[in-house]
Amino acid sequence: MTRAVLTLNAGSSSLKVGLFPATGDAALATGLADRIGPEGVLKLKDAGGTPIAAAPGDISTHAGAVRAAIDSFAALYPDLQILAVGHRVVHGGDRFEAPVRITEDILQQLDRLSPFAPLHQPHNLAGIRGAMASFAGVPQVACFDTAFHRRHPWVNDAFALPREMYDEGVRRYGFHGLSYEYVTSRLAEIAPHLAAGRVVVAHLGNGASMCAIQNGRSIASTMGFSALDGLPMGTRCGQVDPGVLLYLMDQKGLGAAEISDMLYKRSGLLGLSGISNDMRTLEASDRPEAAQAIDYFVFRCQREVGAMAAALGGIDALVFCGGIGENSRLVRARICERLGWMGIEIDHTRNAANAAVVSSEVARTTVMVVPTNEELVIARAARAAAGLTEDAA
Ligand code: ADP
């Protein structure tokens, strides 16, 4: 009998699926359904990362993609027993500080948060409903991207808007919490003296943010009310003056849907370069617009490391994660280039090797690369919901 938990991470047109054993960190299999719709494709890998064939299925909906992934996993492990399902949910509002076992009442509470994350929350909830239908009676757990930040000090939770806006939920929630939780827990294992100190974690992927963490607790984050704020991203704008939005509405006559499309899908690295949202493509390009997009990304990262360090009253470690943070030697080196004033000095040999520690021996501030693993955080929550402890299983 293969006893396992399932992790689901549903985006607007994608779905990441993970199958994890009752104990241990390595996935038994993973899947990514992309372009969910008429042209949907499902790609799967086994425990060793080798691609495996997907079972025939309909990838036109999230529920269909879940079904096809499960059928594929069952073909790989014919005696598979799913003990619990963990879901990534983007928004837990001001209430959820930890993963929660999903009931109909919880689902309704989460649905009421949909206006705060209209592009993501409904898809997350659709994924939950699909899994509840497929696995009746199996515990389902919601893991929130906002939860890690819930105990921000008030000054990092509020906007200077009329007070009633705060009361109605217009707050700096912060996101990427599952990634920060993983990196924090990993840091506690590999560098406990740093984990106990002041750490700035830079999650630089297609989505990008930074988090200021003191002794494991999130103090500030570059993302705020939505996943648009802070750093520029693949296609998202990062911080913009709200006056720009007023201008777009008043003078250009753009409506909310058009502005949303611009800010989420046509800005960031893609908007600035006019070439690609993908850092690898920009690094390989010799066009000046690609260089400018990278310059802007690097500069905003430098600024925000400074801001996060200020929120912490200093910095003991800077940790990179996410696709860019874990792989781009160029971006890491360039960000660190102008941070010597805060004791940061990169070792170029270590950096070229994507080593765990990429700062020089004499640097006052340690710079690290810690590959993130949001799926494992979800799997751990699902195990807990299934009553599995590392010892009991
Ligand atoms: P998501 O936020 O969608 O999970 P990822 O964390 O996978 O995204 O990050 C994707 C980004 O990482 C892309 O911009 C990609 O170009 C970048 N990336 C991945 N590998 C490299 C590399 N070797 N060098 C530079 N950038 C890389």
Tab-separated table of C-alpha atoms and ligand atoms in Angstrom:
chain	number	residue	atom	x	y	z
A	1	MET	CA	0.000	0.000	0.000
A	2	THR	CA	1.440	3.409	-1.000
A	3	ARG	CA	0.113	5.852	1.591
A	4	ALA	CA	0.464	9.409	0.367
A	5	VAL	CA	-0.834	12.949	0.563
A	6	LEU	CA	-1.684	15.071	-2.430
A	7	THR	CA	-0.806	18.757	-2.875
A	8	LEU	CA	-2.698	21.028	-5.253
A	9	ASN	CA	-1.648	24.505	-6.297
A	10	ALA	CA	-4.229	25.936	-8.691
A	11	GLY	CA	-3.470	29.100	-10.677
A	12	SER	CA	-5.711	30.810	-13.196
A	13	SER	CA	-4.757	28.504	-16.059
A	14	SER	CA	-2.304	26.140	-14.423
A	15	LEU	CA	-2.274	23.503	-11.736
A	16	LYS	CA	0.690	22.038	-9.882
A	17	VAL	CA	0.099	18.628	-8.350
A	18	GLY	CA	2.392	16.795	-5.959
A	19	LEU	CA	2.236	13.316	-4.478
A	20	PHE	CA	4.172	13.009	-1.230
A	21	PRO	CA	4.820	9.938	0.912
A	22	ALA	CA	3.594	9.747	4.498
A	23	THR	CA	7.087	10.715	5.654
A	24	GLY	CA	10.127	12.265	4.027
A	25	ASP	CA	10.732	15.316	1.877
A	26	ALA	CA	10.987	13.824	-1.622
A	27	ALA	CA	7.860	13.754	-3.802
A	28	LEU	CA	6.718	10.403	-5.214
A	29	ALA	CA	5.576	12.198	-8.362
A	30	THR	CA	4.757	15.723	-9.537
A	31	GLY	CA	2.601	17.168	-12.272
A	32	LEU	CA	2.020	20.474	-13.991
A	33	ALA	CA	-1.096	21.143	-16.004
A	34	ASP	CA	-0.609	24.185	-18.186
A	35	ARG	CA	-2.911	26.279	-20.386
A	36	ILE	CA	-5.923	24.602	-18.812
A	37	GLY	CA	-8.638	24.941	-21.466
A	38	PRO	CA	-9.046	23.589	-24.969
A	39	GLU	CA	-5.261	23.393	-25.395
A	40	GLY	CA	-4.450	22.150	-21.911
A	41	VAL	CA	-1.429	19.904	-21.408
A	42	LEU	CA	-0.432	17.804	-18.423
A	43	LYS	CA	3.221	16.955	-17.782
A	44	LEU	CA	4.225	14.517	-15.071
A	45	LYS	CA	7.456	13.362	-13.481
A	46	ASP	CA	8.272	10.409	-11.270
A	47	ALA	CA	10.219	10.491	-7.999
A	48	GLY	CA	13.512	10.747	-9.870
A	49	GLY	CA	12.293	13.663	-11.993
A	50	THR	CA	11.951	11.532	-15.138
A	51	PRO	CA	8.962	12.473	-17.324
A	52	ILE	CA	6.157	9.904	-17.266
A	53	ALA	CA	3.174	9.536	-19.572
A	54	ALA	CA	-0.065	11.174	-18.494
A	55	ALA	CA	-3.185	9.042	-18.318
A	56	PRO	CA	-5.727	10.045	-20.973
A	57	GLY	CA	-7.926	12.820	-19.651
A	58	ASP	CA	-9.620	16.116	-20.254
A	59	ILE	CA	-7.356	19.062	-19.345
A	60	SER	CA	-9.958	21.646	-20.264
A	61	THR	CA	-10.910	22.275	-16.608
A	62	HIS	CA	-9.059	22.241	-13.268
A	63	ALA	CA	-11.219	19.325	-12.091
A	64	GLY	CA	-10.359	17.381	-15.252
A	65	ALA	CA	-6.658	18.106	-14.747
A	66	VAL	CA	-6.817	16.864	-11.134
A	67	ARG	CA	-8.571	13.701	-12.273
A	68	ALA	CA	-6.017	13.021	-15.020
A	69	ALA	CA	-3.109	13.599	-12.598
A	70	ILE	CA	-4.623	11.218	-10.031
A	71	ASP	CA	-5.222	8.567	-12.689
A	72	SER	CA	-1.597	8.920	-13.791
A	73	PHE	CA	-0.326	8.623	-10.216
A	74	ALA	CA	-2.556	5.572	-9.658
A	75	ALA	CA	-1.059	3.950	-12.752
A	76	LEU	CA	2.396	4.557	-11.286
A	77	TYR	CA	1.401	3.340	-7.802
A	78	PRO	CA	-1.474	0.852	-8.291
A	79	ASP	CA	-1.952	0.448	-4.510
A	80	LEU	CA	-2.136	4.202	-3.891
A	81	GLN	CA	-4.106	5.463	-0.902
A	82	ILE	CA	-4.586	9.234	-0.570
A	83	LEU	CA	-4.730	10.161	3.118
A	84	ALA	CA	-5.233	13.918	2.807
A	85	VAL	CA	-5.191	16.709	0.258
A	86	GLY	CA	-3.437	20.045	0.846
A	87	HIS	CA	-4.324	23.137	-1.162
A	88	ARG	CA	-2.471	26.378	-1.734
A	89	VAL	CA	-4.923	29.214	-1.168
A	90	VAL	CA	-3.734	32.694	-1.973
A	91	HIS	CA	-5.813	34.630	0.563
A	92	GLY	CA	-6.603	33.853	4.166
A	93	GLY	CA	-7.654	37.408	5.033
A	94	ASP	CA	-6.951	38.713	8.512
A	95	ARG	CA	-8.215	35.573	10.171
A	96	PHE	CA	-6.182	32.572	9.056
A	97	GLU	CA	-2.709	32.437	10.606
A	98	ALA	CA	-2.186	28.738	9.967
A	99	PRO	CA	-3.432	25.941	7.717
A	100	VAL	CA	-7.050	24.997	8.337
A	101	ARG	CA	-9.094	21.850	7.760
A	102	ILE	CA	-11.673	22.721	5.110
A	103	THR	CA	-15.388	22.501	5.856
A	104	GLU	CA	-18.317	23.967	3.944
A	105	ASP	CA	-18.311	26.884	6.405
A	106	ILE	CA	-14.584	27.528	5.839
A	107	LEU	CA	-15.144	27.399	2.083
A	108	GLN	CA	-17.785	30.088	2.400
A	109	GLN	CA	-15.470	32.244	4.479
A	110	LEU	CA	-12.748	31.850	1.868
A	111	ASP	CA	-15.178	32.668	-0.900
A	112	ARG	CA	-16.001	35.943	0.863
A	113	LEU	CA	-12.303	36.848	0.432
A	114	SER	CA	-12.506	36.403	-3.358
A	115	PRO	CA	-12.958	40.155	-3.995
A	116	PHE	CA	-9.496	40.641	-2.425
A	117	ALA	CA	-7.870	38.255	-4.927
A	118	PRO	CA	-10.320	37.936	-7.822
A	119	LEU	CA	-7.775	36.486	-10.237
A	120	HIS	CA	-6.610	33.712	-7.918
A	121	GLN	CA	-8.965	32.868	-5.054
A	122	PRO	CA	-11.858	31.559	-7.223
A	123	HIS	CA	-9.473	29.129	-8.967
A	124	ASN	CA	-8.089	27.941	-5.639
A	125	LEU	CA	-11.614	27.306	-4.392
A	126	ALA	CA	-12.590	25.513	-7.617
A	127	GLY	CA	-9.597	23.221	-7.069
A	128	ILE	CA	-10.782	22.503	-3.519
A	129	ARG	CA	-14.323	21.738	-4.649
A	130	GLY	CA	-12.994	19.407	-7.343
A	131	ALA	CA	-10.810	17.554	-4.850
A	132	MET	CA	-13.636	17.304	-2.308
A	133	ALA	CA	-15.789	15.661	-4.979
A	134	SER	CA	-13.003	13.269	-5.969
A	135	PHE	CA	-11.948	12.373	-2.418
A	136	ALA	CA	-15.083	12.341	-0.317
A	137	GLY	CA	-14.278	11.903	3.358
A	138	VAL	CA	-10.546	12.570	2.918
A	139	PRO	CA	-9.279	15.537	4.987
A	140	GLN	CA	-8.656	18.648	2.905
A	141	VAL	CA	-6.452	21.462	4.201
A	142	ALA	CA	-6.081	25.046	3.020
A	143	CYS	CA	-2.579	26.551	3.267
A	144	PHE	CA	-2.476	30.310	2.894
A	145	ASP	CA	0.056	32.539	1.180
A	146	THR	CA	-0.902	35.307	3.580
A	147	ALA	CA	-0.690	33.327	6.835
A	148	PHE	CA	3.062	33.714	7.404
A	149	HIS	CA	2.666	37.510	7.480
A	150	ARG	CA	-0.353	37.736	9.761
A	151	ARG	CA	1.561	38.975	12.783
A	152	HIS	CA	3.179	41.932	11.033
A	153	PRO	CA	3.490	44.967	13.259
A	154	TRP	CA	0.572	47.339	12.645
A	155	VAL	CA	2.724	49.862	10.767
A	156	ASN	CA	3.450	47.177	8.185
A	157	ASP	CA	-0.165	46.047	8.077
A	158	ALA	CA	-1.857	49.386	7.407
A	159	PHE	CA	-2.059	51.901	4.582
A	160	ALA	CA	-2.394	55.601	5.415
A	161	LEU	CA	-5.948	55.634	4.085
A	162	PRO	CA	-9.067	56.573	6.033
A	163	ARG	CA	-9.311	54.226	8.962
A	164	GLU	CA	-12.501	52.539	7.825
A	165	MET	CA	-10.571	51.102	4.870
A	166	TYR	CA	-8.344	49.183	7.274
A	167	ASP	CA	-11.390	47.928	9.151
A	168	GLU	CA	-12.922	46.706	5.917
A	169	GLY	CA	-9.808	44.665	5.147
A	170	VAL	CA	-7.707	46.983	2.996
A	171	ARG	CA	-4.378	45.945	4.522
A	172	ARG	CA	-0.864	44.895	3.598
A	173	TYR	CA	-1.376	41.150	3.698
A	174	GLY	CA	1.808	40.014	1.977
A	175	PHE	CA	2.072	36.835	-0.113
A	176	HIS	CA	4.526	34.035	-1.014
A	177	GLY	CA	4.089	32.958	2.616
A	178	LEU	CA	4.472	29.234	1.895
A	179	SER	CA	7.828	29.899	0.293
A	180	TYR	CA	8.975	32.062	3.213
A	181	GLU	CA	7.807	29.446	5.662
A	182	TYR	CA	9.815	26.758	3.884
A	183	VAL	CA	12.959	28.888	3.627
A	184	THR	CA	12.669	29.875	7.295
A	185	SER	CA	12.333	26.253	8.391
A	186	ARG	CA	15.226	25.196	6.148
A	187	LEU	CA	17.410	28.012	7.452
A	188	ALA	CA	16.708	26.885	11.003
A	189	GLU	CA	18.154	23.490	10.020
A	190	ILE	CA	21.218	24.609	8.081
A	191	ALA	CA	22.097	27.939	9.719
A	192	PRO	CA	20.269	28.227	13.063
A	193	HIS	CA	22.358	31.210	14.217
A	194	LEU	CA	21.182	33.155	11.153
A	195	ALA	CA	17.584	31.928	11.416
A	196	ALA	CA	17.511	33.420	14.911
A	197	GLY	CA	18.618	36.801	13.556
A	198	ARG	CA	17.522	39.370	10.954
A	199	VAL	CA	17.002	37.787	7.554
A	200	VAL	CA	15.829	39.274	4.270
A	201	VAL	CA	14.481	36.587	1.951
A	202	ALA	CA	14.188	37.473	-1.739
A	203	HIS	CA	11.740	35.195	-3.538
A	204	LEU	CA	12.538	36.068	-7.147
A	205	GLY	CA	10.553	34.064	-9.667
A	206	ASN	CA	7.856	34.918	-12.142
A	207	GLY	CA	6.211	36.434	-9.101
A	208	ALA	CA	8.704	38.265	-6.899
A	209	SER	CA	8.708	39.657	-3.392
A	210	MET	CA	10.932	40.100	-0.368
A	211	CYS	CA	10.238	39.471	3.273
A	212	ALA	CA	11.928	40.844	6.364
A	213	ILE	CA	12.088	38.067	8.948
A	214	GLN	CA	13.240	38.360	12.542
A	215	ASN	CA	13.800	35.154	14.465
A	216	GLY	CA	11.416	33.327	12.128
A	217	ARG	CA	8.688	35.962	12.209
A	218	SER	CA	7.654	38.085	9.230
A	219	ILE	CA	8.076	41.761	10.067
A	220	ALA	CA	7.477	43.325	6.649
A	221	SER	CA	6.931	42.302	3.059
A	222	THR	CA	7.202	44.093	-0.263
A	223	MET	CA	3.823	42.741	-1.386
A	224	GLY	CA	0.810	44.365	0.169
A	225	PHE	CA	-2.917	44.275	-0.456
A	226	SER	CA	-2.398	42.368	-3.674
A	227	ALA	CA	0.384	40.405	-5.316
A	228	LEU	CA	1.106	43.455	-7.501
A	229	ASP	CA	3.045	45.633	-5.083
A	230	GLY	CA	6.772	45.843	-4.426
A	231	LEU	CA	9.217	44.342	-6.912
A	232	PRO	CA	8.653	44.240	-10.670
A	233	MET	CA	7.842	40.693	-11.789
A	234	GLY	CA	7.577	38.688	-14.993
A	235	THR	CA	4.421	40.469	-16.120
A	236	ARG	CA	3.325	42.349	-12.959
A	237	CYS	CA	4.238	45.965	-12.370
A	238	GLY	CA	5.453	46.054	-8.778
A	239	GLN	CA	5.183	49.373	-6.979
A	240	VAL	CA	3.574	52.179	-8.975
A	241	ASP	CA	2.347	55.581	-7.886
A	242	PRO	CA	-1.437	55.290	-7.380
A	243	GLY	CA	-1.657	58.592	-9.271
A	244	VAL	CA	-0.807	56.622	-12.413
A	245	LEU	CA	-3.996	54.613	-11.981
A	246	LEU	CA	-6.047	57.789	-11.570
A	247	TYR	CA	-4.481	59.115	-14.752
A	248	LEU	CA	-5.323	55.916	-16.634
A	249	MET	CA	-8.935	56.140	-15.483
A	250	ASP	CA	-9.500	59.872	-15.808
A	251	GLN	CA	-7.477	60.758	-18.851
A	252	LYS	CA	-7.305	57.523	-20.819
A	253	GLY	CA	-10.781	56.261	-19.923
A	254	LEU	CA	-9.532	52.803	-18.951
A	255	GLY	CA	-11.794	50.612	-16.841
A	256	ALA	CA	-10.862	48.243	-14.036
A	257	ALA	CA	-10.580	45.222	-16.337
A	258	GLU	CA	-8.207	46.988	-18.722
A	259	ILE	CA	-6.077	48.368	-15.907
A	260	SER	CA	-5.976	44.965	-14.240
A	261	ASP	CA	-4.869	43.389	-17.514
A	262	MET	CA	-2.086	45.956	-17.860
A	263	LEU	CA	-0.842	45.673	-14.274
A	264	TYR	CA	-0.968	41.875	-14.014
A	265	LYS	CA	-0.221	40.697	-17.545
A	266	ARG	CA	1.518	43.382	-19.614
A	267	SER	CA	3.911	45.050	-17.180
A	268	GLY	CA	7.055	44.027	-15.301
A	269	LEU	CA	9.938	42.517	-17.271
A	270	LEU	CA	7.650	41.891	-20.238
A	271	GLY	CA	6.272	45.420	-20.306
A	272	LEU	CA	9.652	47.087	-19.873
A	273	SER	CA	11.495	44.935	-22.401
A	274	GLY	CA	8.721	44.365	-24.909
A	275	ILE	CA	10.522	41.048	-25.427
A	276	SER	CA	9.792	38.521	-22.699
A	277	ASN	CA	8.754	37.980	-19.103
A	278	ASP	CA	11.453	35.326	-18.808
A	279	MET	CA	14.738	36.326	-17.200
A	280	ARG	CA	16.696	33.719	-19.163
A	281	THR	CA	15.505	35.203	-22.453
A	282	LEU	CA	16.380	38.720	-21.306
A	283	GLU	CA	19.837	37.672	-20.111
A	284	ALA	CA	20.482	36.077	-23.512
A	285	SER	CA	19.264	39.098	-25.478
A	286	ASP	CA	21.575	41.850	-26.723
A	287	ARG	CA	18.729	44.334	-27.155
A	288	PRO	CA	19.007	47.512	-25.020
A	289	GLU	CA	15.399	47.123	-23.847
A	290	ALA	CA	16.279	43.731	-22.327
A	291	ALA	CA	19.250	45.276	-20.512
A	292	GLN	CA	17.035	48.099	-19.217
A	293	ALA	CA	14.431	45.666	-17.912
A	294	ILE	CA	17.156	43.776	-16.007
A	295	ASP	CA	18.609	47.089	-14.738
A	296	TYR	CA	15.196	48.094	-13.403
A	297	PHE	CA	14.634	44.687	-11.764
A	298	VAL	CA	18.073	44.779	-10.122
A	299	PHE	CA	17.671	48.356	-8.930
A	300	ARG	CA	14.275	47.743	-7.356
A	301	CYS	CA	15.650	44.642	-5.653
A	302	GLN	CA	18.545	46.665	-4.211
A	303	ARG	CA	16.125	49.313	-2.960
A	304	GLU	CA	13.874	46.771	-1.323
A	305	VAL	CA	16.718	44.892	0.379
A	306	GLY	CA	17.507	48.262	1.935
A	307	ALA	CA	13.882	48.800	2.935
A	308	MET	CA	13.552	45.321	4.439
A	309	ALA	CA	16.838	45.710	6.344
A	310	ALA	CA	15.583	49.052	7.679
A	311	ALA	CA	12.395	47.352	8.888
A	312	LEU	CA	14.606	44.867	10.765
A	313	GLY	CA	17.043	47.467	12.107
A	314	GLY	CA	19.885	45.649	10.337
A	315	ILE	CA	20.588	42.478	8.423
A	316	ASP	CA	22.425	39.246	9.228
A	317	ALA	CA	21.594	37.298	6.083
A	318	LEU	CA	20.189	37.800	2.608
A	319	VAL	CA	18.642	34.638	1.172
A	320	PHE	CA	17.729	34.147	-2.481
A	321	CYS	CA	15.080	31.702	-3.686
A	322	GLY	CA	12.646	31.289	-6.622
A	323	GLY	CA	13.580	30.553	-10.235
A	324	ILE	CA	15.674	33.711	-10.652
A	325	GLY	CA	17.040	33.773	-7.100
A	326	GLU	CA	18.121	30.132	-7.257
A	327	ASN	CA	19.566	30.158	-10.771
A	328	SER	CA	20.547	33.577	-12.054
A	329	ARG	CA	24.158	34.216	-11.117
A	330	LEU	CA	23.989	37.493	-12.985
A	331	VAL	CA	21.000	38.901	-11.110
A	332	ARG	CA	22.313	37.801	-7.699
A	333	ALA	CA	25.743	39.292	-8.375
A	334	ARG	CA	24.289	42.530	-9.684
A	335	ILE	CA	21.903	42.973	-6.775
A	336	CYS	CA	24.738	42.441	-4.305
A	337	GLU	CA	27.113	44.718	-6.216
A	338	ARG	CA	25.784	47.890	-4.594
A	339	LEU	CA	25.027	46.470	-1.164
A	340	GLY	CA	28.585	46.549	0.192
A	341	TRP	CA	27.463	49.270	2.600
A	342	MET	CA	25.381	46.689	4.443
A	343	GLY	CA	28.244	44.192	4.703
A	344	ILE	CA	27.305	42.232	1.589
A	345	GLU	CA	30.110	40.935	-0.601
A	346	ILE	CA	29.640	38.139	-3.094
A	347	ASP	CA	32.192	35.385	-3.771
A	348	HIS	CA	32.032	35.000	-7.536
A	349	THR	CA	33.249	31.400	-7.577
A	350	ARG	CA	30.609	30.321	-5.076
A	351	ASN	CA	27.994	32.388	-6.885
A	352	ALA	CA	28.858	30.787	-10.226
A	353	ALA	CA	28.370	27.378	-8.614
A	354	ASN	CA	24.951	28.304	-7.133
A	355	ALA	CA	26.486	27.305	-3.776
A	356	ALA	CA	24.425	27.410	-0.589
A	357	VAL	CA	26.554	30.304	0.697
A	358	VAL	CA	27.538	32.765	-2.021
A	359	SER	CA	29.034	35.524	0.114
A	360	SER	CA	32.758	35.870	0.713
A	361	GLU	CA	34.473	34.508	3.797
A	362	VAL	CA	35.008	37.992	5.234
A	363	ALA	CA	31.589	39.456	4.467
A	364	ARG	CA	29.713	40.730	7.534
A	365	THR	CA	26.363	39.644	6.072
A	366	THR	CA	25.886	36.090	4.806
A	367	VAL	CA	24.289	35.701	1.392
A	368	MET	CA	22.675	32.339	0.726
A	369	VAL	CA	20.746	30.437	-1.937
A	370	VAL	CA	18.033	28.221	-0.473
A	371	PRO	CA	15.891	26.420	-3.057
A	372	THR	CA	12.303	26.873	-1.977
A	373	ASN	CA	9.695	24.119	-1.738
A	374	GLU	CA	6.162	25.420	-1.307
A	375	GLU	CA	4.737	21.999	-2.133
A	376	LEU	CA	6.491	20.420	0.845
A	377	VAL	CA	4.968	22.985	3.209
A	378	ILE	CA	1.527	22.048	1.867
A	379	ALA	CA	2.342	18.331	2.129
A	380	ARG	CA	3.385	18.755	5.777
A	381	ALA	CA	0.078	20.479	6.572
A	382	ALA	CA	-1.817	17.706	4.798
A	383	ARG	CA	0.079	15.093	6.807
A	384	ALA	CA	-0.823	16.847	10.017
A	385	ALA	CA	-4.493	16.887	8.973
A	386	ALA	CA	-4.309	13.158	8.283
A	387	GLY	CA	-2.960	12.624	11.795
A	388	LEU	CA	0.429	11.585	10.451
A	389	THR	CA	3.435	12.676	12.385
A	390	GLU	CA	6.959	12.007	11.202
A	391	ASP	CA	7.154	9.233	13.851
A	392	ALA	CA	3.718	7.706	13.532
A	393	ALA	CA	3.706	7.034	9.811
B	1	ADP	P1	6.980	30.922	-10.679
B	1	ADP	O1	6.871	32.182	-9.891
B	1	ADP	O2	6.078	30.865	-11.866
B	1	ADP	O3	7.030	29.643	-9.848
B	1	ADP	P2	9.799	30.408	-11.033
B	1	ADP	O4	10.115	30.508	-9.582
B	1	ADP	O5	9.905	29.084	-11.695
B	1	ADP	O6	8.414	31.051	-11.389
B	1	ADP	O7	10.788	31.437	-11.795
B	1	ADP	C1	10.725	31.621	-13.153
B	1	ADP	C2	11.809	32.630	-13.521
B	1	ADP	O8	13.092	32.082	-13.193
B	1	ADP	C3	11.842	32.969	-15.018
B	1	ADP	O9	12.022	34.358	-15.200
B	1	ADP	C4	13.076	32.227	-15.477
B	1	ADP	O10	13.667	32.849	-16.595
B	1	ADP	C5	13.971	32.346	-14.271
B	1	ADP	N1	15.080	31.394	-14.343
B	1	ADP	C6	15.037	30.064	-14.238
B	1	ADP	N2	16.268	29.525	-14.455
B	1	ADP	C7	17.109	30.561	-14.715
B	1	ADP	C8	18.500	30.693	-15.015
B	1	ADP	N3	19.297	29.625	-15.104
B	1	ADP	N4	19.009	31.927	-15.201
B	1	ADP	C9	18.215	33.020	-15.129
B	1	ADP	N5	16.894	32.978	-14.846
B	1	ADP	C10	16.344	31.765	-14.637
